[in-house]
Amino acid sequence: MFEMCADPKVLAGLDWFACYLTTPKHFQFYFSFLVVLTLIFITAPIVLALGFLGAFARRAAFAPLRLVGHAYTSMVRGVPDIVFFLFVPIALDQALEYVRHRVLCPEVTEPVYRGNDFVVCAAAKLPLSSAPQWIHEVYGFVLAIIAFSVVFGAFAANTIDGALSAVPRAQLETARAYGMTERQTFRRIHLPQMWVYALPGLSNLWMILIKATPLLFLLGITDIVYWARELGGSKTSFFEYPHPDWRVWYFLALLAFYLLLTWLSEKGFAWLNVRVRRGQATIGAEVAGVGR
Amino acid sequence: MDAKPDGAAIATGADATPVIELRNIHKSFGALEVLKGIDLVAHKGDVTALIGSSGSGKSTLLRCINLLEVPQQGDIIFQGEAVRWKQRGYDRVPADIHQLRKIRTNLSMVFQQFNLWAHLTVLQNVTEAPVTVLGLDPAAAAERGRALLAKVGIGDKCDNYPAQLSGGQQQRAAIARALAMEPAAMLFDEPTSALDPELQGEVVRVIKALAEEGRTMLIVTHDMKMAHDVANHVIFIHKGVIEEEGSPAELFDRPRSARLQQFLAATGT
Amino acid sequence: MRKLVIAALVTAVSAGSAFAQQVIRMGTEGAYEPYNFINDKGEIDGFERELGDKLCEIAGYTCEWVKNDWDTIIPNLLSGNYDTIMAGMSITDERKEKIDFTQNYFPPAASAYVALAGADDSVINGNIAAQVNTIQSAYIAESDATLIEFAIADETVAAVRNGEADAVFADKDYLQKIVDESNGELKFVGEDVQLGGGVGMGVRKSDTEMRDKFDAAITQLKGDGTLNAMIEKWFNIKDAF
């Protein structure tokens, strides 16, 4: 980064730190904060969308759809999250590769599962082996987003379903009595009123989502936890900047990051809460949190 | 209790098409039969009071008229047009969604618990359905809404939320909301029952004023004085059947059936 | 859209290099210096990086390095996330049930105990830290000592430093530099133990053709002295083979 950093061995004091903290490896660490934030901000709207879909499915008039909705939410809620975080990306990856293998390489007669090995032809690989590493990383990140969305979507579906049920029936009946269609009733009355009941659960879910981001590490993504551990570990002179065990400082940085994120989130939700509660304060006050 | 005010006289001849006509309405909830064959006719300008003890089925009857409840038997004829039915499973339901909406937009309901939409201001409550359902221009709807709220005496509460109003004010707002639809008839489901006695008067005055304008209204009520003063036709329902009906003078001053006599005695009339 | 981007990139990449050259993805841990580690540039570095690149050159492959947790390094090979493992992985019968190995590119080596300076040899019967799923953790599990497992090697040493474990048991070549540079804080204790059949490259059992090519390349580097030179450079061991 800086000119003086060319030979770290002669550096001392602040210079050493300035150079140390600006190594390309540290920039990968800094970048991983962006990765975590990106994950949260991409996942959250998908979770909300899945939550609505799941809630609608559970409330559908069509019985098989209702079954699907209930199966989705109770399955995800009943199984430990970590199992899904590990299962979804692998299952999805192998399913996609398997389908591509069948379509793209019909001439291959050997089975895909050979003993312990999962072998698809080169053209069926996702991403292709020849694709640059960043594509592999984006692909892994997308799988992670899907895994997070599937898991948190089920919780959101539950919260939203509960919130939709919590809106007093009389409010909806009145809308119908005034000639509103089901769609108008939902859009004009049901949806605006459900937020009061959904928000405590959804804010809870948002906090859990933030706290769950270190699971990215389990999905093979080099997130902030990975880099804190890697950079903080003691370094011998195989490295340009040898140092003893500094993990505690790196994890303190993570602590500060997560606390800041939580604090900002709480501010944001407090503001949202005031907005959605407008007029409904007396009803909303009776509502307890609907998280897990 | 004798002569009723002349304002609510029948405005049209008996041969004109009734606004609402019910024929042989039956309604059960599970094994419980609540309505056992009710006939009712309301012409333009009629103010009909439905009285009876709790559980007599009078509220259910009112809710059947705009199809919040679907009667298993009988015909509902609105402005000469009978509701068309279709079968769904074991139940019959309205067949024509457009007909259903037409009926509902023309029959504005005022509920016992007011049911103002909690997330909307008083003015928004009044303009919501006219804009969303009737497609009225929002500015025009707001102007009319303000006028209606002024008319019911809460013109200064336009921008308050319902929760900030007293019960009587809320019910008056709900009446303004009903008026905003410019309905062919208004349905009142025990409009004063949820109110403290000292707040009932302000609502009764508004309803009385509407009756004097010649509006067609059906009022389910426990308030015998209001029924007497406002209605030109009173129906006494007992256990799902019409026990007795007639002018207020006939029913309140010369009740024929023993049940009505008992009922009136019990309500202290 | 994504497919289009990939297709365009693939075309660009293949047009630039020899068209038929196969891309091999090389899996490693990146936390076991000097075998493999992430250097300050954030790149995979170490003995295995240098050797692996050389092997790929000889075998005629284009190689791409991928880092993966030690704990899941074999499952992710099997599911095809990468094609080889070069991660200081000893050849053992247990691992051979799941994957194949090339011949070793690092000879069977000593594992050793390291404890705090004040400790005596008896600590090797106490609480011993070892990395999970290693020959060392398997050895401790069989012994009378109590095994404490950690996900990465650095944590095993840290556990000794902070008193969580009495000693760490790991490859002596990994521990050597750590002890040398500990300013007398750490020392070797007890006897060295010979474990495993040397370090080899792990591959899927179905990839026999690739394994044979790498095998031949290792033979070549053993024969011309290149491998010995690399081992001397990284481990300071002369005439390993």
mmCIF file of N, CA and C in Angstrom, chain A residues 102-152:
data_model
loop_
_atom_site.group_PDB
_atom_site.id
_atom_site.type_symbol
_atom_site.label_atom_id
_atom_site.label_comp_id
_atom_site.label_asym_id
_atom_site.label_seq_id
_atom_site.Cartn_x
_atom_site.Cartn_y
_atom_site.Cartn_z
ATOM 1 N N ARG A 102 -27.384 -34.828 -16.864
ATOM 2 C CA ARG A 102 -28.312 -35.638 -17.665
ATOM 3 C C ARG A 102 -28.608 -34.961 -19.000
ATOM 4 N N VAL A 103 -28.720 -33.644 -18.969
ATOM 5 C CA VAL A 103 -29.093 -32.919 -20.189
ATOM 6 C C VAL A 103 -27.887 -32.725 -21.110
ATOM 7 N N LEU A 104 -26.765 -32.334 -20.506
ATOM 8 C CA LEU A 104 -25.612 -31.921 -21.329
ATOM 9 C C LEU A 104 -24.714 -33.086 -21.728
ATOM 10 N N CYS A 105 -24.714 -34.148 -20.937
ATOM 11 C CA CYS A 105 -23.802 -35.255 -21.231
ATOM 12 C C CYS A 105 -24.550 -36.583 -21.315
ATOM 13 N N PRO A 106 -25.480 -36.709 -22.242
ATOM 14 C CA PRO A 106 -26.260 -37.948 -22.307
ATOM 15 C C PRO A 106 -25.383 -39.152 -22.676
ATOM 16 N N GLU A 107 -24.204 -38.869 -23.254
ATOM 17 C CA GLU A 107 -23.375 -39.986 -23.729
ATOM 18 C C GLU A 107 -22.635 -40.686 -22.588
ATOM 19 N N VAL A 108 -22.552 -40.018 -21.411
ATOM 20 C CA VAL A 108 -21.825 -40.636 -20.295
ATOM 21 C C VAL A 108 -22.697 -41.734 -19.679
ATOM 22 N N THR A 109 -22.166 -42.951 -19.645
ATOM 23 C CA THR A 109 -22.975 -44.068 -19.166
ATOM 24 C C THR A 109 -22.678 -44.414 -17.704
ATOM 25 N N GLU A 110 -21.505 -44.005 -17.206
ATOM 26 C CA GLU A 110 -21.184 -44.323 -15.821
ATOM 27 C C GLU A 110 -22.150 -43.591 -14.889
ATOM 28 N N PRO A 111 -22.451 -44.195 -13.749
ATOM 29 C CA PRO A 111 -23.358 -43.525 -12.823
ATOM 30 C C PRO A 111 -22.716 -42.269 -12.235
ATOM 31 N N VAL A 112 -23.576 -41.335 -11.795
ATOM 32 C CA VAL A 112 -23.077 -40.092 -11.191
ATOM 33 C C VAL A 112 -22.502 -40.377 -9.803
ATOM 34 N N TYR A 113 -23.187 -41.235 -9.074
ATOM 35 C CA TYR A 113 -22.671 -41.608 -7.745
ATOM 36 C C TYR A 113 -21.817 -42.861 -7.880
ATOM 37 N N ARG A 114 -20.524 -42.702 -7.747
ATOM 38 C CA ARG A 114 -19.627 -43.860 -7.810
ATOM 39 C C ARG A 114 -18.975 -43.999 -6.449
ATOM 40 N N GLY A 115 -19.447 -44.975 -5.704
ATOM 41 C CA GLY A 115 -18.933 -45.135 -4.351
ATOM 42 C C GLY A 115 -19.194 -43.871 -3.568
ATOM 43 N N ASN A 116 -18.123 -43.254 -3.047
ATOM 44 C CA ASN A 116 -18.271 -42.014 -2.284
ATOM 45 C C ASN A 116 -18.349 -40.793 -3.187
ATOM 46 N N ASP A 117 -18.006 -40.983 -4.462
ATOM 47 C CA ASP A 117 -17.814 -39.815 -5.319
ATOM 48 C C ASP A 117 -19.101 -39.377 -5.989
ATOM 49 N N PHE A 118 -19.237 -38.067 -6.125
ATOM 50 C CA PHE A 118 -20.317 -37.487 -6.923
ATOM 51 C C PHE A 118 -19.648 -36.927 -8.163
ATOM 52 N N VAL A 119 -19.817 -37.644 -9.290
ATOM 53 C CA VAL A 119 -19.057 -37.280 -10.483
ATOM 54 C C VAL A 119 -19.993 -36.904 -11.617
ATOM 55 N N VAL A 120 -19.954 -35.635 -12.018
ATOM 56 C CA VAL A 120 -20.670 -35.242 -13.224
ATOM 57 C C VAL A 120 -19.636 -34.863 -14.266
ATOM 58 N N CYS A 121 -20.065 -34.850 -15.536
ATOM 59 C CA CYS A 121 -19.115 -34.528 -16.596
ATOM 60 C C CYS A 121 -18.688 -33.069 -16.469
ATOM 61 N N ALA A 122 -17.562 -32.739 -17.107
ATOM 62 C CA ALA A 122 -16.970 -31.408 -16.944
ATOM 63 C C ALA A 122 -17.950 -30.312 -17.346
ATOM 64 N N ALA A 123 -18.756 -30.571 -18.386
ATOM 65 C CA ALA A 123 -19.657 -29.532 -18.887
ATOM 66 C C ALA A 123 -20.814 -29.272 -17.929
ATOM 67 N N ALA A 124 -21.074 -30.235 -17.035
ATOM 68 C CA ALA A 124 -22.217 -30.103 -16.135
ATOM 69 C C ALA A 124 -21.851 -29.400 -14.837
ATOM 70 N N LYS A 125 -20.567 -29.196 -14.619
ATOM 71 C CA LYS A 125 -20.129 -28.584 -13.354
ATOM 72 C C LYS A 125 -20.695 -27.183 -13.190
ATOM 73 N N LEU A 126 -21.037 -26.855 -11.974
ATOM 74 C CA LEU A 126 -21.544 -25.520 -11.671
ATOM 75 C C LEU A 126 -20.719 -24.905 -10.554
ATOM 76 N N PRO A 127 -20.053 -23.829 -10.760
ATOM 77 C CA PRO A 127 -19.711 -23.296 -12.083
ATOM 78 C C PRO A 127 -18.695 -24.213 -12.760
ATOM 79 N N LEU A 128 -18.419 -23.990 -14.012
ATOM 80 C CA LEU A 128 -17.427 -24.821 -14.705
ATOM 81 C C LEU A 128 -16.087 -24.702 -13.997
ATOM 82 N N SER A 129 -15.332 -25.805 -14.022
ATOM 83 C CA SER A 129 -14.012 -25.782 -13.377
ATOM 84 C C SER A 129 -13.143 -24.679 -13.942
ATOM 85 N N SER A 130 -13.394 -24.354 -15.207
ATOM 86 C CA SER A 130 -12.543 -23.365 -15.872
ATOM 87 C C SER A 130 -12.966 -21.936 -15.523
ATOM 88 N N ALA A 131 -14.116 -21.786 -14.861
ATOM 89 C CA ALA A 131 -14.561 -20.434 -14.520
ATOM 90 C C ALA A 131 -13.623 -19.848 -13.477
ATOM 91 N N PRO A 132 -13.402 -18.532 -13.535
ATOM 92 C CA PRO A 132 -12.493 -17.926 -12.551
ATOM 93 C C PRO A 132 -13.041 -18.065 -11.135
ATOM 94 N N GLN A 133 -12.124 -17.932 -10.187
ATOM 95 C CA GLN A 133 -12.480 -18.188 -8.797
ATOM 96 C C GLN A 133 -13.605 -17.289 -8.309
ATOM 97 N N TRP A 134 -13.650 -16.036 -8.771
ATOM 98 C CA TRP A 134 -14.688 -15.139 -8.243
ATOM 99 C C TRP A 134 -16.080 -15.641 -8.602
ATOM 100 N N ILE A 135 -16.199 -16.331 -9.736
ATOM 101 C CA ILE A 135 -17.519 -16.877 -10.098
ATOM 102 C C ILE A 135 -17.888 -18.004 -9.143
ATOM 103 N N HIS A 136 -16.893 -18.823 -8.785
ATOM 104 C CA HIS A 136 -17.154 -19.876 -7.792
ATOM 105 C C HIS A 136 -17.612 -19.254 -6.486
ATOM 106 N N GLU A 137 -17.001 -18.130 -6.135
ATOM 107 C CA GLU A 137 -17.351 -17.493 -4.868
ATOM 108 C C GLU A 137 -18.746 -16.878 -4.912
ATOM 109 N N VAL A 138 -19.064 -16.248 -6.051
ATOM 110 C CA VAL A 138 -20.409 -15.671 -6.192
ATOM 111 C C VAL A 138 -21.457 -16.796 -6.157
ATOM 112 N N TYR A 139 -21.115 -17.886 -6.831
ATOM 113 C CA TYR A 139 -22.039 -19.034 -6.843
ATOM 114 C C TYR A 139 -22.290 -19.538 -5.417
ATOM 115 N N GLY A 140 -21.206 -19.677 -4.659
ATOM 116 C CA GLY A 140 -21.347 -20.115 -3.267
ATOM 117 C C GLY A 140 -22.166 -19.130 -2.449
ATOM 118 N N PHE A 141 -21.957 -17.854 -2.734
ATOM 119 C CA PHE A 141 -22.678 -16.801 -2.022
ATOM 120 C C PHE A 141 -24.173 -16.875 -2.333
ATOM 121 N N VAL A 142 -24.480 -17.123 -3.613
ATOM 122 C CA VAL A 142 -25.895 -17.243 -4.014
ATOM 123 C C VAL A 142 -26.535 -18.441 -3.309
ATOM 124 N N LEU A 143 -25.813 -19.555 -3.259
ATOM 125 C CA LEU A 143 -26.347 -20.720 -2.546
ATOM 126 C C LEU A 143 -26.584 -20.384 -1.078
ATOM 127 N N ALA A 144 -25.661 -19.616 -0.514
ATOM 128 C CA ALA A 144 -25.816 -19.236 0.895
ATOM 129 C C ALA A 144 -27.056 -18.370 1.077
ATOM 130 N N ILE A 145 -27.264 -17.429 0.154
ATOM 131 C CA ILE A 145 -28.453 -16.565 0.237
ATOM 132 C C ILE A 145 -29.710 -17.422 0.178
ATOM 133 N N ILE A 146 -29.694 -18.423 -0.721
ATOM 134 C CA ILE A 146 -30.870 -19.300 -0.836
ATOM 135 C C ILE A 146 -31.092 -20.047 0.474
ATOM 136 N N ALA A 147 -30.003 -20.573 1.044
ATOM 137 C CA ALA A 147 -30.143 -21.322 2.301
ATOM 138 C C ALA A 147 -30.700 -20.430 3.407
ATOM 139 N N PHE A 148 -30.131 -19.229 3.530
ATOM 140 C CA PHE A 148 -30.625 -18.295 4.549
ATOM 141 C C PHE A 148 -32.089 -17.952 4.295
ATOM 142 N N SER A 149 -32.412 -17.712 3.031
ATOM 143 C CA SER A 149 -33.783 -17.297 2.706
ATOM 144 C C SER A 149 -34.779 -18.403 3.020
ATOM 145 N N VAL A 150 -34.418 -19.626 2.668
ATOM 146 C CA VAL A 150 -35.334 -20.749 2.907
ATOM 147 C C VAL A 150 -35.605 -20.879 4.407
ATOM 148 N N VAL A 151 -34.547 -20.816 5.195
ATOM 149 C CA VAL A 151 -34.708 -21.004 6.639
ATOM 150 C C VAL A 151 -35.475 -19.833 7.255
ATOM 151 N N PHE A 152 -35.002 -18.609 6.978
ATOM 152 C CA PHE A 152 -35.644 -17.461 7.617
ATOM 153 C C PHE A 152 -37.016 -17.186 7.028
#
